[in-house]
Short mmCIF file of C-alpha atoms in Angstrom, two decimals:
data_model
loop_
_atom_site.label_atom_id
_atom_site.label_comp_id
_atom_site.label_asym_id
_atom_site.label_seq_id
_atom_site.Cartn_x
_atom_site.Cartn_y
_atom_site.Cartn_z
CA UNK Y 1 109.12 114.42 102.66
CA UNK Y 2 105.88 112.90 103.15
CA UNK Y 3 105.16 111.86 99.78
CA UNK Y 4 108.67 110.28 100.45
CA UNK Y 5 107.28 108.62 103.51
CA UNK Y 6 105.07 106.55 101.67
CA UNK Y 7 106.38 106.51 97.92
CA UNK Y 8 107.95 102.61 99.05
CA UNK Y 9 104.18 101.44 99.39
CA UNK Y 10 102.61 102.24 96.35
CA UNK Y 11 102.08 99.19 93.58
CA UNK Y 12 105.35 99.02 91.87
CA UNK Y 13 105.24 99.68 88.59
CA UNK Y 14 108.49 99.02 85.03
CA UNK Y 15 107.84 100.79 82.29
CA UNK Y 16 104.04 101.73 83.19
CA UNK Y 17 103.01 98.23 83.73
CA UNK Y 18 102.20 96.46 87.16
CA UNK Y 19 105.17 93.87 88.27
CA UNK Y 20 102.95 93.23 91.66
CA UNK Y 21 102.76 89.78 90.53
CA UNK Y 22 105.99 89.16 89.71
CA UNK Y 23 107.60 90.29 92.93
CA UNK Y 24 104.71 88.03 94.87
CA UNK Y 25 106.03 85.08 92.86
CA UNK Y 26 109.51 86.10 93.50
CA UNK Y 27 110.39 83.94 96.52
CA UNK Y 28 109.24 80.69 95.62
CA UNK Y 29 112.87 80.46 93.43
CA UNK Y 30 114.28 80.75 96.38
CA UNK Y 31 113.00 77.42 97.62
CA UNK Y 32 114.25 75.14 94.89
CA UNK Y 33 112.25 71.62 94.21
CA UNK Y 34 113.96 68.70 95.52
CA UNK Y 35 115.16 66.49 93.09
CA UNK Y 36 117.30 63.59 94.40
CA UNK Y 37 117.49 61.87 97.90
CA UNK Y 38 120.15 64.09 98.98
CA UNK Y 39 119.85 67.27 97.92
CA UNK Y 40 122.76 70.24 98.16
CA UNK Y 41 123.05 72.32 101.50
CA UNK Y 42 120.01 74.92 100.74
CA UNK Y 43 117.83 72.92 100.02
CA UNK Y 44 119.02 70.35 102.97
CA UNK Y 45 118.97 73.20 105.37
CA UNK Y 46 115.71 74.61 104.52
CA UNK Y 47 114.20 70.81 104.00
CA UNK Y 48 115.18 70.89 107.87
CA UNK Y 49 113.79 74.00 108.69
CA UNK Y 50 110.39 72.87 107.19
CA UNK Y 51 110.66 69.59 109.24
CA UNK Y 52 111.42 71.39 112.35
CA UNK Y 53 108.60 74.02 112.14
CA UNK Y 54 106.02 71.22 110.66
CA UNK Y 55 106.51 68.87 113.56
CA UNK Y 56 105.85 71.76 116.00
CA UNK Y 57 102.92 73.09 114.55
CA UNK Y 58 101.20 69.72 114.01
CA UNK Y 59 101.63 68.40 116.79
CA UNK Y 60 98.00 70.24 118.24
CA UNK Y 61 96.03 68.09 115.05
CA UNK Y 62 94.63 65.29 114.38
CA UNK Y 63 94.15 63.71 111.18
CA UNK Y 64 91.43 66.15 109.71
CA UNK Y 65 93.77 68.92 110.43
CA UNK Y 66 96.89 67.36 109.25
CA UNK Y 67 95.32 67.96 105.84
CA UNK Y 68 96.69 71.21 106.13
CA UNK Y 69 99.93 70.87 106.32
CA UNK Y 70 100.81 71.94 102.79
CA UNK Y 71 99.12 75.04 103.12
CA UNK Y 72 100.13 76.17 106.97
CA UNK Y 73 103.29 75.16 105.67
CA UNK Y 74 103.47 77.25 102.42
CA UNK Y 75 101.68 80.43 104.88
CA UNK Y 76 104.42 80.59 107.05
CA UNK Y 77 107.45 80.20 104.34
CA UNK Y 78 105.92 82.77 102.00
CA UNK Y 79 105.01 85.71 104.72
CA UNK Y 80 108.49 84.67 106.24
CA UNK Y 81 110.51 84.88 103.08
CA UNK Y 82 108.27 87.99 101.94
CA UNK Y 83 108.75 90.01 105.03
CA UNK Y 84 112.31 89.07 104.93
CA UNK Y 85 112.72 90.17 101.32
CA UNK Y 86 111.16 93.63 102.32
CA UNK Y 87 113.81 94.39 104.72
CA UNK Y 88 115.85 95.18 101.52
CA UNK Y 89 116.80 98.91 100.62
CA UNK Y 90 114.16 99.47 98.02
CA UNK Y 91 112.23 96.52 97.88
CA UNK Y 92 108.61 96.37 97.68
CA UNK Y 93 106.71 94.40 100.62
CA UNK Y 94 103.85 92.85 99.41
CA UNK Y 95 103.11 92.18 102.78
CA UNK Y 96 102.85 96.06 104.13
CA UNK Y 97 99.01 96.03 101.62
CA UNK Y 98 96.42 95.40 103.30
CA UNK Y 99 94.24 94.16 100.35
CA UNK Y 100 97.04 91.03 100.44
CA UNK Y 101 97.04 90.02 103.39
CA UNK Y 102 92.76 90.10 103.93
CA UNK Y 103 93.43 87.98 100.64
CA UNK Y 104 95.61 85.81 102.50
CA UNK Y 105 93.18 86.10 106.52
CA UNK Y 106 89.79 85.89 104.97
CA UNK Y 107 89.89 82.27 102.65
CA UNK Y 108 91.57 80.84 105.14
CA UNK Y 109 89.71 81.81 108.46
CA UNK Y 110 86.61 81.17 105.73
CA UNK Y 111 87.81 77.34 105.19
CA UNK Y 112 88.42 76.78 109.31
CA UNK Y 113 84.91 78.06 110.10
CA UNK Y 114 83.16 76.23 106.60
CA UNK Y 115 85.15 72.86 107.99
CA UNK Y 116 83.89 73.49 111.46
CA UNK Y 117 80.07 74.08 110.50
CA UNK Y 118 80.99 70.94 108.39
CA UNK Y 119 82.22 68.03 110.20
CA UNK Y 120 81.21 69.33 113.85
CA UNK Y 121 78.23 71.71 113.44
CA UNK Y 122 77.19 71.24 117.21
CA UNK Y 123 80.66 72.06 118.41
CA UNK Y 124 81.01 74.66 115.97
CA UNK Y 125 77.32 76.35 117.01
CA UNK Y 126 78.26 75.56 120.79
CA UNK Y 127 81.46 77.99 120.24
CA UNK Y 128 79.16 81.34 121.10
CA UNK Y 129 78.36 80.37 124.23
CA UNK Y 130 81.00 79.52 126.84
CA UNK Y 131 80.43 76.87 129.31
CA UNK Y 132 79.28 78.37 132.74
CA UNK Y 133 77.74 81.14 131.46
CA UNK Y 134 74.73 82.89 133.77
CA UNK Y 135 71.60 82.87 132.19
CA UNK Y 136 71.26 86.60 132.18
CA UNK Y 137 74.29 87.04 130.22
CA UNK Y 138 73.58 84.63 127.73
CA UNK Y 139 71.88 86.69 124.87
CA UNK Y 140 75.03 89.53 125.01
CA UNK Y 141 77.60 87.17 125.32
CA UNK Y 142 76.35 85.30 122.21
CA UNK Y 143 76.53 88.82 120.20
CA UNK Y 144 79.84 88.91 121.82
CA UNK Y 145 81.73 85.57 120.40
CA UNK Y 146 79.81 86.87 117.15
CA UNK Y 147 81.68 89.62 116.55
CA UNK Y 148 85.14 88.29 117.78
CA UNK Y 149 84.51 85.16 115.55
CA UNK Y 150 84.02 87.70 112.65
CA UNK Y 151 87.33 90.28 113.63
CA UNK Y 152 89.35 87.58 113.83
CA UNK Y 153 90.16 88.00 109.60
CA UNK Y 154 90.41 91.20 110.47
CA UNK Y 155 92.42 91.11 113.30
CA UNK Y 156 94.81 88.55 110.95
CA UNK Y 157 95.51 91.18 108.36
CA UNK Y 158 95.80 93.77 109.94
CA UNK Y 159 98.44 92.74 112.64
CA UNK Y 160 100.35 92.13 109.89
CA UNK Y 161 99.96 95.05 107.46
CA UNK Y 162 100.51 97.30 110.71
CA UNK Y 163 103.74 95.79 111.96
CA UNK Y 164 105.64 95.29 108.73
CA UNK Y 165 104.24 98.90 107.56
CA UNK Y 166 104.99 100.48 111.08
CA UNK Y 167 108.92 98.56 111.09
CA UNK Y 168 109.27 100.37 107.48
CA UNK Y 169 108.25 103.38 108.42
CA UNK Y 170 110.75 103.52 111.38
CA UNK Y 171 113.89 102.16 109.42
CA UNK Y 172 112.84 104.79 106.69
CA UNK Y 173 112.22 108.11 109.21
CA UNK Y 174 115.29 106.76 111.44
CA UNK Y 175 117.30 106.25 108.85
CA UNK Y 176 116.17 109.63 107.41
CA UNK Y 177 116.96 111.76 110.93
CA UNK Y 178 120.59 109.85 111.01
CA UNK Y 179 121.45 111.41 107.71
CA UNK Y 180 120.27 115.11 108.84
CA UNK Y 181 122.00 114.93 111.48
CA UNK Y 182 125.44 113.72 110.23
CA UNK Y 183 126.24 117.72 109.76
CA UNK Y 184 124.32 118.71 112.60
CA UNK Y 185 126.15 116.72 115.13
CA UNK Y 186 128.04 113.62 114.66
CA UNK Y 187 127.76 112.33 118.40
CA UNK Y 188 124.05 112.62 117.97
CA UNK Y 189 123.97 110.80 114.31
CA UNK Y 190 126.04 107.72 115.70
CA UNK Y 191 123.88 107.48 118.50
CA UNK Y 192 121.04 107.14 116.01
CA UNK Y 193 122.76 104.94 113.89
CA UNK Y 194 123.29 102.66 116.61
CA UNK Y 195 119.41 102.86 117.25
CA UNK Y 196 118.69 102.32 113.55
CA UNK Y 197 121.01 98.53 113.68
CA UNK Y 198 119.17 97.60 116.61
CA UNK Y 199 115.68 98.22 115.10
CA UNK Y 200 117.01 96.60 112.02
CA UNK Y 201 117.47 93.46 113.80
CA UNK Y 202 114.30 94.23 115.28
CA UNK Y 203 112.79 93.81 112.17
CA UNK Y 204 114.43 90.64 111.23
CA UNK Y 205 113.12 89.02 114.11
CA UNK Y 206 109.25 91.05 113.79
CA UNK Y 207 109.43 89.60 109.89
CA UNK Y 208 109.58 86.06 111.30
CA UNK Y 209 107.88 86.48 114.36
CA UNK Y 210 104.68 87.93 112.15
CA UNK Y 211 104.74 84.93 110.26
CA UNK Y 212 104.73 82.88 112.81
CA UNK Y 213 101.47 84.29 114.70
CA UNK Y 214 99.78 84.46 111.34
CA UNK Y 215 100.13 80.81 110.48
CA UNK Y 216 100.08 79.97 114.36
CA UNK Y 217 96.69 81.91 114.88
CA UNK Y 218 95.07 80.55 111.68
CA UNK Y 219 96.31 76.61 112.47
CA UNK Y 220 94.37 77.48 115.66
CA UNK Y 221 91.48 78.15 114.44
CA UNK Y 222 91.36 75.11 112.35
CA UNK Y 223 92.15 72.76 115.84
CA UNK Y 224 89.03 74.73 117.36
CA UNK Y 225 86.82 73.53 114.12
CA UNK Y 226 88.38 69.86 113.54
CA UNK S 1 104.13 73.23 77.55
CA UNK S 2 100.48 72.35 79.16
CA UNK S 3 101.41 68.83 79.91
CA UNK S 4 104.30 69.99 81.90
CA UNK S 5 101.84 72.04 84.08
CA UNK S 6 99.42 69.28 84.15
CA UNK S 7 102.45 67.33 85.10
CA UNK S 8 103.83 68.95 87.62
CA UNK S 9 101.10 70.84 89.24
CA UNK S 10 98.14 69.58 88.85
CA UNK S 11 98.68 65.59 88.96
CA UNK S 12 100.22 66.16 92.88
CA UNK S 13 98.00 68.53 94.07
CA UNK S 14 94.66 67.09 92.57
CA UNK S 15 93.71 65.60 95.98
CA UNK S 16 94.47 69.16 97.71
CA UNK S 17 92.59 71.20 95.31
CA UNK S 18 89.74 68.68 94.83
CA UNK S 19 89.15 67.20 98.52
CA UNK S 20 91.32 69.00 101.34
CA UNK S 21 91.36 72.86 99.93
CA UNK S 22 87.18 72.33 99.29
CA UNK S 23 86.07 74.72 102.08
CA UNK S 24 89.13 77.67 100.83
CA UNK S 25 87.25 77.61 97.44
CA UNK S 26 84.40 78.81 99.31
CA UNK S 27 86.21 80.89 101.17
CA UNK S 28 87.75 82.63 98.13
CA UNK S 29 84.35 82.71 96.37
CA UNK S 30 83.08 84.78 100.29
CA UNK S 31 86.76 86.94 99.46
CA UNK S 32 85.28 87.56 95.98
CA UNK S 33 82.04 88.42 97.02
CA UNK S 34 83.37 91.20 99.09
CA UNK S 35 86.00 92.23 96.86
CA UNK S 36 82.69 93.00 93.79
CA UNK S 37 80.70 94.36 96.40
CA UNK S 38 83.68 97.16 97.80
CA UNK S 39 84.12 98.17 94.05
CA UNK S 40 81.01 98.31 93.09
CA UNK S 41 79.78 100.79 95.66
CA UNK S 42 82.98 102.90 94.75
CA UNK S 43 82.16 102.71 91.11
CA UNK S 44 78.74 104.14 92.30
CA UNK S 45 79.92 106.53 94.48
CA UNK S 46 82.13 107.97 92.26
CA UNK S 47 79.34 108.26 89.67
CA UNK S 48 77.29 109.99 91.73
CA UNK S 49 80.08 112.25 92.83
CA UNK S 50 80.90 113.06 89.20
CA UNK S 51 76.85 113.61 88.67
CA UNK S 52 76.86 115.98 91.69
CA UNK S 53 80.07 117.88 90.46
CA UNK S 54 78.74 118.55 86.54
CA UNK S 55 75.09 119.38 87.77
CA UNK S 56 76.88 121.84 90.17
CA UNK S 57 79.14 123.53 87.08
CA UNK S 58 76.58 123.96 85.28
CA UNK S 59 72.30 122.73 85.13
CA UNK S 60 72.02 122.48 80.98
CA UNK S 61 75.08 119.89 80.74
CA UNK S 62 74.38 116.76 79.68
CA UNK S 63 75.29 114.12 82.36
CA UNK S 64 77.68 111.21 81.58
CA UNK S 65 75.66 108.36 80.31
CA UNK S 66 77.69 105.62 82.07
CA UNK S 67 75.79 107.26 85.08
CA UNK S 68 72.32 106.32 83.44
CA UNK S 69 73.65 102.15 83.12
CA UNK S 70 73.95 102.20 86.48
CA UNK S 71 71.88 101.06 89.16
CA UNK S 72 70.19 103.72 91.11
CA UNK S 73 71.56 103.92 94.91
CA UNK S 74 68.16 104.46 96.31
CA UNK S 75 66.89 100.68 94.91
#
């Protein structure tokens, strides 16, 4: 059973050969190029979608941070879709290993605090010490904004990897204790099926939610450094 | 099949990857950095782990010589 627990997180692998990299790829064919000036309803709908959640999220930047559009925008579409994808009966969620998503966190909280040091270095150096601050306090509170400016990578990945791992884990243990109990008791097994749709739909709204406060939290960072 | 890639990809994105992406180059090269520096302490770890294990089987084997390539852990 608890090899079973965790069998849906290890590296997939067809015919002993990683397909990691395929399955990363996998949902950028399900956001098709557009081709013409009107395009056909997916591509209309999520051409909206992208519109919608661009103009909200860059509405905090100015021009230096507008730069980034491509790539906030591109964050939040592949977690989304990614997280989404996972919610599949035996799928793989590339998002659930940690190793991704520190390989998503750490270039990108890297490139907010490189552009910071950049363009602003004053600003940027001014950020470990908060205005107001006694005199006495000044030394710990420096090693304080230190090491929250360093955890915040950290932090990045692994809110993620915990709450698409943890959602899994429940669906899959849930799921699991609804079956035994079908011929244990049947009241008891509905009542648990019941629980397992609502944490489903949970997890639909976690899987866009995470994405969200990823790209949200690193498009942050980058208005604090630009 | 090259020219369609340069095409495609590269001829939009030039000014992304060569001007606006500059500071996530360097911090994928930090990423890298890390990424050498976590497997190379497991590679030596697990060296010295498999040194420890076949001096403690048996004192007259020879150890592996991939063991003597590698830096020593005390330097």
């Amino acid at each position: 059973m608890n090899e079973n627990l965790f069998a849906s997180f290890a590296a997939p692998s067809m015919m002993g050969l990683p397909i990691v990299v395929l399955i990363v790829m996998f949902p950028s064919i399900l956001f098709p190029t557009p081709s013409r000036l009107i395009n056909n309803r997916l591509i209309s709908i999520q051409q909206w979608l992208i519109q919608l959640t661009s103009k909200q999220m860059l509405a905090i930047h100015n021009q230096k941070g507008r730069t980034w559009a491509l790539m906030l925008m591109s964050l939040i579409l592949f977690i989304g879709s990614t997280n989404l994808l996972g919610l599949l009966p035996h799928s793989f969620t590339p998002t659930t290993q940690l190793s991704m998503n520190l390989g998503m966190a750490i270039p990108l909280w890297a490139g907010t605090v490189v552009t910071g040091f950049r363009y602003k270095t004053k600003a940027s150096l001014a950020h470990f010490l908060p205005q107001g601050t006694p005199l006495p306090l000044i030394p710990i509170l420096v090693v304080i904004e230190t090491i929250s400016l360093f955890i915040q990578p950290m932090a990045l990945a692994v809110r993620l990897t915990a709450n698409i791992t943890a959602g899994h884990l429940l669906i899959h243990l849930i799921g699991g204790a609804t079956l035994a109990l079908i011929n244990i008791s049947a009241t008891t097994a509905f009542i648990t099926f019941i629980i397992l749709i609502l944490l489903t739909i949970l997890e639909f709204a976690v899987a866009l939610i995470q994405a969200y406060v990823f790209t949200l939290l690193v498009s942050l960072y980058l208005h604090d450094n630009t | 099949m090259l020219q369609n890639l340069v095409k495609s990809v590269w001829v939009p994105m030039k000014p992304y990857y060569t001007q606006a992406y500059q500071e996530i180059w360097l911090g994928m090269g930090l990423m890298s950095l890390i990424v050498y520096k976590i497997r190379s302490a497991d590679k030596r770890s697990k060296a010295l782990k498999g040194k420890i294990f076949a001096s403690s089987k048996g004192g007259g084997q020879k150890t592996p010589s991939y063991f003597l390539r590698t830096r020593c852990p005390m330097a």
